[in-house]
């Protein structure tokens, strides 16, 4: 009888110890899971904040490239009558057509941290993962287009410097010079005009891509919001 009593006691103690160890492991895993979930949400919140800055920059870029494209279209349309038009208007259009360019500066730190840590696998909505990956892949493409525009502008600058003069340093609403006056004595040569047409096509292509990116980034913001709402600690 005494042996059975001790055996029952030892059995109960064993199960209590086993339960304690199991509970300890469970809590440890849960704390680790909660911690990773918190890190994931912090990264998503920061990416969402970065999206706000990216959208602001892209809206500026879209306006800038639209202005450059419209200036080139104006020069092509009016080149036959260029010498009879106001010199300040012609100079402004040449300046906008040649000089306007943008540099898209993005912050990929949070995306890289999310990717390299493996926390991106904790995102429940597959649409969020795909949208984030596609966003940052497209950024490199935008930068290559911008480099093409900058290079073309550099090739056209000698013509601008030879045929315009900067009379004042007043800037327009986007921060570009608007003080150049046309000093040329002939219409724009055909070789320059053809380069400008080519440059206009790239401006338009870039502007269309940016407008599409603005729509997708706005949608991504909403997807991130939906993902964060799945966390019970945030509700």
PDB file of C-alpha atoms in Angstrom:
ATOM      1  CA  UNK A   1       0.000   0.000   0.000  1.00  0.00           C
ATOM      2  CA  UNK A   2       2.856   2.295   0.926  1.00  0.00           C
ATOM      3  CA  UNK A   3       4.591   1.505  -2.376  1.00  0.00           C
ATOM      4  CA  UNK A   4       1.477   2.344  -4.379  1.00  0.00           C
ATOM      5  CA  UNK A   5       1.179   5.623  -2.525  1.00  0.00           C
ATOM      6  CA  UNK A   6       4.795   6.594  -3.304  1.00  0.00           C
ATOM      7  CA  UNK A   7       4.390   5.461  -6.913  1.00  0.00           C
ATOM      8  CA  UNK A   8       1.307   7.643  -7.303  1.00  0.00           C
ATOM      9  CA  UNK A   9       3.137  10.577  -5.734  1.00  0.00           C
ATOM     10  CA  UNK A  10       6.150  10.149  -8.034  1.00  0.00           C
ATOM     11  CA  UNK A  11       3.884   9.785 -11.043  1.00  0.00           C
ATOM     12  CA  UNK A  12       2.047  12.980 -10.196  1.00  0.00           C
ATOM     13  CA  UNK A  13       5.322  14.827  -9.602  1.00  0.00           C
ATOM     14  CA  UNK A  14       6.648  13.552 -12.938  1.00  0.00           C
ATOM     15  CA  UNK A  15       3.576  14.794 -14.808  1.00  0.00           C
ATOM     16  CA  UNK A  16       3.748  18.148 -12.987  1.00  0.00           C
ATOM     17  CA  UNK A  17       7.411  18.519 -13.991  1.00  0.00           C
ATOM     18  CA  UNK A  18       6.642  17.418 -17.562  1.00  0.00           C
ATOM     19  CA  UNK A  19       3.738  19.852 -17.732  1.00  0.00           C
ATOM     20  CA  UNK A  20       5.944  22.641 -16.407  1.00  0.00           C
ATOM     21  CA  UNK A  21       8.655  21.942 -18.990  1.00  0.00           C
ATOM     22  CA  UNK A  22       6.092  21.744 -21.800  1.00  0.00           C
ATOM     23  CA  UNK A  23       4.472  24.980 -20.657  1.00  0.00           C
ATOM     24  CA  UNK A  24       7.881  26.643 -20.453  1.00  0.00           C
ATOM     25  CA  UNK A  25       8.717  25.580 -24.027  1.00  0.00           C
ATOM     26  CA  UNK A  26       5.304  26.727 -25.213  1.00  0.00           C
ATOM     27  CA  UNK A  27       5.666  30.147 -23.614  1.00  0.00           C
ATOM     28  CA  UNK A  28       9.191  30.482 -24.980  1.00  0.00           C
ATOM     29  CA  UNK A  29       8.028  29.663 -28.498  1.00  0.00           C
ATOM     30  CA  UNK A  30       5.034  31.978 -28.148  1.00  0.00           C
ATOM     31  CA  UNK A  31       7.204  34.848 -26.895  1.00  0.00           C
ATOM     32  CA  UNK A  32       9.613  34.277 -29.769  1.00  0.00           C
ATOM     33  CA  UNK A  33       6.717  34.191 -32.233  1.00  0.00           C
ATOM     34  CA  UNK A  34       5.189  37.354 -30.740  1.00  0.00           C
ATOM     35  CA  UNK A  35       8.564  39.097 -30.904  1.00  0.00           C
ATOM     36  CA  UNK A  36       9.031  38.195 -34.572  1.00  0.00           C
ATOM     37  CA  UNK A  37       5.482  39.297 -35.319  1.00  0.00           C
ATOM     38  CA  UNK A  38       6.200  42.618 -33.637  1.00  0.00           C
ATOM     39  CA  UNK A  39       9.390  43.075 -35.687  1.00  0.00           C
ATOM     40  CA  UNK A  40       7.485  42.257 -38.874  1.00  0.00           C
ATOM     41  CA  UNK A  41       4.799  44.817 -38.062  1.00  0.00           C
ATOM     42  CA  UNK A  42       7.411  47.458 -37.241  1.00  0.00           C
ATOM     43  CA  UNK A  43       9.030  46.896 -40.653  1.00  0.00           C
ATOM     44  CA  UNK A  44       5.663  47.064 -42.411  1.00  0.00           C
ATOM     45  CA  UNK A  45       4.819  50.298 -40.602  1.00  0.00           C
ATOM     46  CA  UNK A  46       8.127  51.800 -41.688  1.00  0.00           C
ATOM     47  CA  UNK A  47       7.602  50.648 -45.266  1.00  0.00           C
ATOM     48  CA  UNK A  48       4.167  52.276 -45.139  1.00  0.00           C
ATOM     49  CA  UNK A  49       5.777  55.525 -43.968  1.00  0.00           C
ATOM     50  CA  UNK A  50       8.357  55.249 -46.745  1.00  0.00           C
ATOM     51  CA  UNK A  51       5.499  54.861 -49.207  1.00  0.00           C
ATOM     52  CA  UNK A  52       4.199  58.279 -48.182  1.00  0.00           C
ATOM     53  CA  UNK A  53       7.557  59.858 -49.085  1.00  0.00           C
ATOM     54  CA  UNK A  54       7.838  57.811 -52.286  1.00  0.00           C
ATOM     55  CA  UNK A  55       4.381  58.931 -53.403  1.00  0.00           C
ATOM     56  CA  UNK A  56       5.281  62.558 -52.748  1.00  0.00           C
ATOM     57  CA  UNK A  57       8.509  62.207 -54.757  1.00  0.00           C
ATOM     58  CA  UNK A  58       6.791  60.392 -57.617  1.00  0.00           C
ATOM     59  CA  UNK A  59       4.072  63.031 -57.891  1.00  0.00           C
ATOM     60  CA  UNK A  60       6.821  65.662 -58.170  1.00  0.00           C
ATOM     61  CA  UNK A  61       8.647  63.566 -60.780  1.00  0.00           C
ATOM     62  CA  UNK A  62       5.482  63.085 -62.827  1.00  0.00           C
ATOM     63  CA  UNK A  63       4.891  66.852 -62.933  1.00  0.00           C
ATOM     64  CA  UNK A  64       8.523  67.521 -63.877  1.00  0.00           C
ATOM     65  CA  UNK A  65       8.589  65.032 -66.757  1.00  0.00           C
ATOM     66  CA  UNK A  66       5.207  66.238 -68.004  1.00  0.00           C
ATOM     67  CA  UNK A  67       6.583  69.780 -68.101  1.00  0.00           C
ATOM     68  CA  UNK A  68       9.681  68.659 -70.031  1.00  0.00           C
ATOM     69  CA  UNK A  69       7.566  66.688 -72.513  1.00  0.00           C
ATOM     70  CA  UNK A  70       5.190  69.614 -73.078  1.00  0.00           C
ATOM     71  CA  UNK A  71       8.128  71.980 -73.637  1.00  0.00           C
ATOM     72  CA  UNK A  72       9.588  69.690 -76.294  1.00  0.00           C
ATOM     73  CA  UNK A  73       6.192  69.356 -77.993  1.00  0.00           C
ATOM     74  CA  UNK A  74       5.922  73.168 -78.039  1.00  0.00           C
ATOM     75  CA  UNK A  75       9.374  73.573 -79.612  1.00  0.00           C
ATOM     76  CA  UNK A  76       8.649  70.956 -82.290  1.00  0.00           C
ATOM     77  CA  UNK A  77       5.325  72.600 -83.129  1.00  0.00           C
ATOM     78  CA  UNK A  78       6.672  76.168 -83.221  1.00  0.00           C
ATOM     79  CA  UNK A  79      10.175  75.673 -84.587  1.00  0.00           C
ATOM     80  CA  UNK A  80       9.275  77.005 -88.052  1.00  0.00           C
ATOM     81  CA  UNK A  81       8.208  80.306 -86.463  1.00  0.00           C
ATOM     82  CA  UNK A  82      10.672  80.325 -83.564  1.00  0.00           C
ATOM     83  CA  UNK A  83      12.424  83.605 -84.457  1.00  0.00           C
ATOM     84  CA  UNK A  84       9.138  85.523 -84.334  1.00  0.00           C
ATOM     85  CA  UNK A  85       8.163  84.348 -80.854  1.00  0.00           C
ATOM     86  CA  UNK A  86       9.074  86.039 -77.534  1.00  0.00           C
ATOM     87  CA  UNK A  87      12.711  85.311 -76.718  1.00  0.00           C
ATOM     88  CA  UNK A  88      12.010  84.630 -73.047  1.00  0.00           C
ATOM     89  CA  UNK A  89       9.297  82.094 -73.911  1.00  0.00           C
ATOM     90  CA  UNK A  90      11.564  80.264 -76.362  1.00  0.00           C
ATOM     91  CA  UNK A  91      14.445  80.319 -73.887  1.00  0.00           C
ATOM     92  CA  UNK A  92      12.222  78.930 -71.135  1.00  0.00           C
ATOM     93  CA  UNK A  93      10.985  76.087 -73.346  1.00  0.00           C
ATOM     94  CA  UNK A  94      14.527  75.168 -74.404  1.00  0.00           C
ATOM     95  CA  UNK A  95      15.652  75.203 -70.775  1.00  0.00           C
ATOM     96  CA  UNK A  96      12.772  72.969 -69.701  1.00  0.00           C
ATOM     97  CA  UNK A  97      13.235  70.610 -72.655  1.00  0.00           C
ATOM     98  CA  UNK A  98      16.954  70.161 -72.051  1.00  0.00           C
ATOM     99  CA  UNK A  99      17.510  70.563 -68.306  1.00  0.00           C
ATOM    100  CA  UNK A 100      14.578  68.961 -66.536  1.00  0.00           C
ATOM    101  CA  UNK A 101      15.503  65.619 -65.022  1.00  0.00           C
ATOM    102  CA  UNK A 102      14.838  63.824 -61.745  1.00  0.00           C
ATOM    103  CA  UNK A 103      16.659  61.475 -59.399  1.00  0.00           C
ATOM    104  CA  UNK A 104      14.440  58.977 -57.623  1.00  0.00           C
ATOM    105  CA  UNK A 105      15.850  58.364 -54.142  1.00  0.00           C
ATOM    106  CA  UNK A 106      14.241  55.450 -52.335  1.00  0.00           C
ATOM    107  CA  UNK A 107      14.776  53.844 -48.939  1.00  0.00           C
ATOM    108  CA  UNK A 108      15.048  50.061 -49.278  1.00  0.00           C
ATOM    109  CA  UNK A 109      16.521  49.453 -45.809  1.00  0.00           C
ATOM    110  CA  UNK A 110      13.310  48.142 -44.233  1.00  0.00           C
ATOM    111  CA  UNK A 111      12.492  45.945 -47.209  1.00  0.00           C
ATOM    112  CA  UNK A 112      15.984  44.423 -47.169  1.00  0.00           C
ATOM    113  CA  UNK A 113      15.770  43.862 -43.404  1.00  0.00           C
ATOM    114  CA  UNK A 114      12.373  42.180 -43.794  1.00  0.00           C
ATOM    115  CA  UNK A 115      13.735  40.033 -46.609  1.00  0.00           C
ATOM    116  CA  UNK A 116      17.087  39.054 -45.085  1.00  0.00           C
ATOM    117  CA  UNK A 117      15.673  38.242 -41.643  1.00  0.00           C
ATOM    118  CA  UNK A 118      13.058  35.889 -43.063  1.00  0.00           C
ATOM    119  CA  UNK A 119      10.299  37.930 -41.406  1.00  0.00           C
ATOM    120  CA  UNK A 120       8.695  38.456 -44.807  1.00  0.00           C
ATOM    121  CA  UNK A 121       7.496  34.829 -44.540  1.00  0.00           C
ATOM    122  CA  UNK A 122       5.302  35.841 -41.589  1.00  0.00           C
ATOM    123  CA  UNK A 123       3.188  38.127 -43.768  1.00  0.00           C
ATOM    124  CA  UNK A 124      -0.187  36.427 -44.139  1.00  0.00           C
ATOM    125  CA  UNK A 125      -1.433  38.259 -47.229  1.00  0.00           C
ATOM    126  CA  UNK A 126       0.449  36.979 -50.277  1.00  0.00           C
ATOM    127  CA  UNK A 127      -0.623  40.130 -52.149  1.00  0.00           C
ATOM    128  CA  UNK A 128       1.444  42.223 -49.725  1.00  0.00           C
ATOM    129  CA  UNK A 129       4.573  40.144 -50.308  1.00  0.00           C
ATOM    130  CA  UNK A 130       4.244  40.258 -54.094  1.00  0.00           C
ATOM    131  CA  UNK A 131       3.411  43.970 -54.147  1.00  0.00           C
ATOM    132  CA  UNK A 132       6.427  44.877 -51.986  1.00  0.00           C
ATOM    133  CA  UNK A 133       8.785  42.731 -54.054  1.00  0.00           C
ATOM    134  CA  UNK A 134       7.509  44.164 -57.349  1.00  0.00           C
ATOM    135  CA  UNK A 135       7.745  47.704 -56.011  1.00  0.00           C
ATOM    136  CA  UNK A 136      11.431  47.570 -55.160  1.00  0.00           C
ATOM    137  CA  UNK A 137      12.315  45.652 -58.316  1.00  0.00           C
ATOM    138  CA  UNK A 138      10.746  48.424 -60.399  1.00  0.00           C
ATOM    139  CA  UNK A 139      12.777  51.136 -58.656  1.00  0.00           C
ATOM    140  CA  UNK A 140      15.993  50.035 -60.356  1.00  0.00           C
ATOM    141  CA  UNK A 141      14.221  50.261 -63.720  1.00  0.00           C
ATOM    142  CA  UNK A 142      13.057  53.823 -63.016  1.00  0.00           C
ATOM    143  CA  UNK A 143      16.595  54.858 -62.125  1.00  0.00           C
ATOM    144  CA  UNK A 144      17.916  53.486 -65.423  1.00  0.00           C
ATOM    145  CA  UNK A 145      15.333  55.523 -67.342  1.00  0.00           C
ATOM    146  CA  UNK A 146      16.332  58.617 -65.361  1.00  0.00           C
ATOM    147  CA  UNK A 147      19.986  57.990 -66.249  1.00  0.00           C
ATOM    148  CA  UNK A 148      19.033  57.891 -69.942  1.00  0.00           C
ATOM    149  CA  UNK A 149      17.253  61.247 -69.622  1.00  0.00           C
ATOM    150  CA  UNK A 150      20.191  62.815 -67.770  1.00  0.00           C
ATOM    151  CA  UNK A 151      22.602  61.583 -70.441  1.00  0.00           C
ATOM    152  CA  UNK A 152      20.456  62.948 -73.248  1.00  0.00           C
ATOM    153  CA  UNK A 153      20.180  66.263 -71.449  1.00  0.00           C
ATOM    154  CA  UNK A 154      23.978  66.413 -71.156  1.00  0.00           C
ATOM    155  CA  UNK A 155      24.316  65.898 -74.906  1.00  0.00           C
ATOM    156  CA  UNK A 156      21.840  68.728 -75.595  1.00  0.00           C
ATOM    157  CA  UNK A 157      23.295  71.244 -73.126  1.00  0.00           C
ATOM    158  CA  UNK A 158      25.932  72.608 -75.554  1.00  0.00           C
ATOM    159  CA  UNK A 159      23.114  73.734 -77.882  1.00  0.00           C
ATOM    160  CA  UNK A 160      21.273  75.355 -74.965  1.00  0.00           C
ATOM    161  CA  UNK A 161      24.382  77.207 -73.778  1.00  0.00           C
ATOM    162  CA  UNK A 162      25.161  78.417 -77.313  1.00  0.00           C
ATOM    163  CA  UNK A 163      21.645  79.672 -78.010  1.00  0.00           C
ATOM    164  CA  UNK A 164      20.299  80.921 -74.676  1.00  0.00           C
ATOM    165  CA  UNK A 165      21.460  83.178 -71.890  1.00  0.00           C
ATOM    166  CA  UNK A 166      20.495  83.040 -68.214  1.00  0.00           C
ATOM    167  CA  UNK A 167      19.135  86.509 -67.452  1.00  0.00           C
ATOM    168  CA  UNK A 168      17.988  85.811 -63.891  1.00  0.00           C
ATOM    169  CA  UNK A 169      17.991  82.892 -61.459  1.00  0.00           C
ATOM    170  CA  UNK A 170      14.291  82.828 -60.633  1.00  0.00           C
ATOM    171  CA  UNK A 171      12.924  79.301 -60.167  1.00  0.00           C
ATOM    172  CA  UNK A 172       9.547  77.868 -61.106  1.00  0.00           C
ATOM    173  CA  UNK A 173       7.211  76.028 -58.716  1.00  0.00           C
ATOM    174  CA  UNK A 174       9.213  72.813 -59.148  1.00  0.00           C
ATOM    175  CA  UNK A 175      12.580  74.451 -58.520  1.00  0.00           C
ATOM    176  CA  UNK A 176      13.859  74.638 -62.124  1.00  0.00           C
ATOM    177  CA  UNK A 177      15.351  77.739 -63.733  1.00  0.00           C
ATOM    178  CA  UNK A 178      12.969  79.875 -65.771  1.00  0.00           C
ATOM    179  CA  UNK A 179      15.277  82.797 -66.552  1.00  0.00           C
ATOM    180  CA  UNK A 180      16.824  81.731 -69.885  1.00  0.00           C
ATOM    181  CA  UNK A 181      16.304  83.897 -72.971  1.00  0.00           C
ATOM    182  CA  UNK A 182      16.747  82.703 -76.537  1.00  0.00           C
ATOM    183  CA  UNK A 183      19.728  84.335 -78.292  1.00  0.00           C
ATOM    184  CA  UNK A 184      19.885  82.130 -81.386  1.00  0.00           C
ATOM    185  CA  UNK A 185      19.556  83.470 -84.938  1.00  0.00           C
ATOM    186  CA  UNK A 186      18.170  80.314 -86.541  1.00  0.00           C
ATOM    187  CA  UNK A 187      15.456  77.765 -85.817  1.00  0.00           C
ATOM    188  CA  UNK A 188      16.504  74.640 -83.947  1.00  0.00           C
ATOM    189  CA  UNK A 189      18.560  72.387 -86.275  1.00  0.00           C
ATOM    190  CA  UNK A 190      16.911  69.148 -87.340  1.00  0.00           C
ATOM    191  CA  UNK A 191      19.528  66.986 -85.558  1.00  0.00           C
ATOM    192  CA  UNK A 192      18.774  68.741 -82.250  1.00  0.00           C
ATOM    193  CA  UNK A 193      15.046  68.583 -82.892  1.00  0.00           C
ATOM    194  CA  UNK A 194      15.207  64.831 -83.513  1.00  0.00           C
ATOM    195  CA  UNK A 195      17.154  64.314 -80.283  1.00  0.00           C
ATOM    196  CA  UNK A 196      14.514  66.307 -78.451  1.00  0.00           C
ATOM    197  CA  UNK A 197      11.760  64.136 -79.939  1.00  0.00           C
ATOM    198  CA  UNK A 198      13.595  61.049 -78.748  1.00  0.00           C
ATOM    199  CA  UNK A 199      13.987  62.607 -75.309  1.00  0.00           C
ATOM    200  CA  UNK A 200      10.273  63.436 -75.217  1.00  0.00           C
ATOM    201  CA  UNK A 201       9.398  59.786 -75.815  1.00  0.00           C
ATOM    202  CA  UNK A 202      11.516  58.747 -72.813  1.00  0.00           C
ATOM    203  CA  UNK A 203       9.957  61.480 -70.634  1.00  0.00           C
ATOM    204  CA  UNK A 204       6.491  60.219 -71.582  1.00  0.00           C
ATOM    205  CA  UNK A 205       7.444  56.593 -71.014  1.00  0.00           C
ATOM    206  CA  UNK A 206       8.874  57.416 -67.572  1.00  0.00           C
ATOM    207  CA  UNK A 207       5.889  59.557 -66.638  1.00  0.00           C
ATOM    208  CA  UNK A 208       3.455  56.761 -67.549  1.00  0.00           C
ATOM    209  CA  UNK A 209       5.441  54.233 -65.502  1.00  0.00           C
ATOM    210  CA  UNK A 210       5.481  56.595 -62.515  1.00  0.00           C
ATOM    211  CA  UNK A 211       1.729  57.215 -62.716  1.00  0.00           C
ATOM    212  CA  UNK A 212       1.214  53.443 -62.709  1.00  0.00           C
ATOM    213  CA  UNK A 213       3.570  53.113 -59.727  1.00  0.00           C
ATOM    214  CA  UNK A 214       1.617  55.790 -57.839  1.00  0.00           C
ATOM    215  CA  UNK A 215      -1.572  53.724 -58.222  1.00  0.00           C
ATOM    216  CA  UNK A 216       0.177  50.525 -57.148  1.00  0.00           C
ATOM    217  CA  UNK A 217       1.860  52.149 -54.127  1.00  0.00           C
ATOM    218  CA  UNK A 218      -1.473  53.590 -52.999  1.00  0.00           C
ATOM    219  CA  UNK A 219      -2.977  50.099 -53.243  1.00  0.00           C
ATOM    220  CA  UNK A 220       0.013  48.672 -51.357  1.00  0.00           C
ATOM    221  CA  UNK A 221      -0.599  51.085 -48.497  1.00  0.00           C
ATOM    222  CA  UNK A 222      -4.113  49.692 -48.126  1.00  0.00           C
ATOM    223  CA  UNK A 223      -2.844  46.094 -48.283  1.00  0.00           C
ATOM    224  CA  UNK A 224      -0.302  46.783 -45.534  1.00  0.00           C
ATOM    225  CA  UNK A 225      -3.064  48.311 -43.428  1.00  0.00           C
ATOM    226  CA  UNK A 226      -5.123  45.129 -43.884  1.00  0.00           C
ATOM    227  CA  UNK A 227      -2.138  42.970 -42.903  1.00  0.00           C
ATOM    228  CA  UNK A 228      -1.516  44.988 -39.745  1.00  0.00           C
ATOM    229  CA  UNK A 229      -5.188  44.727 -38.763  1.00  0.00           C
ATOM    230  CA  UNK A 230      -4.757  40.944 -38.567  1.00  0.00           C
ATOM    231  CA  UNK A 231      -2.519  41.394 -35.520  1.00  0.00           C
ATOM    232  CA  UNK A 232      -4.778  41.076 -32.422  1.00  0.00           C
ATOM    233  CA  UNK A 233      -2.373  43.260 -30.430  1.00  0.00           C
ATOM    234  CA  UNK A 234      -3.179  46.187 -32.705  1.00  0.00           C
ATOM    235  CA  UNK A 235      -6.950  45.872 -32.450  1.00  0.00           C
TER     236      UNK A 235
END
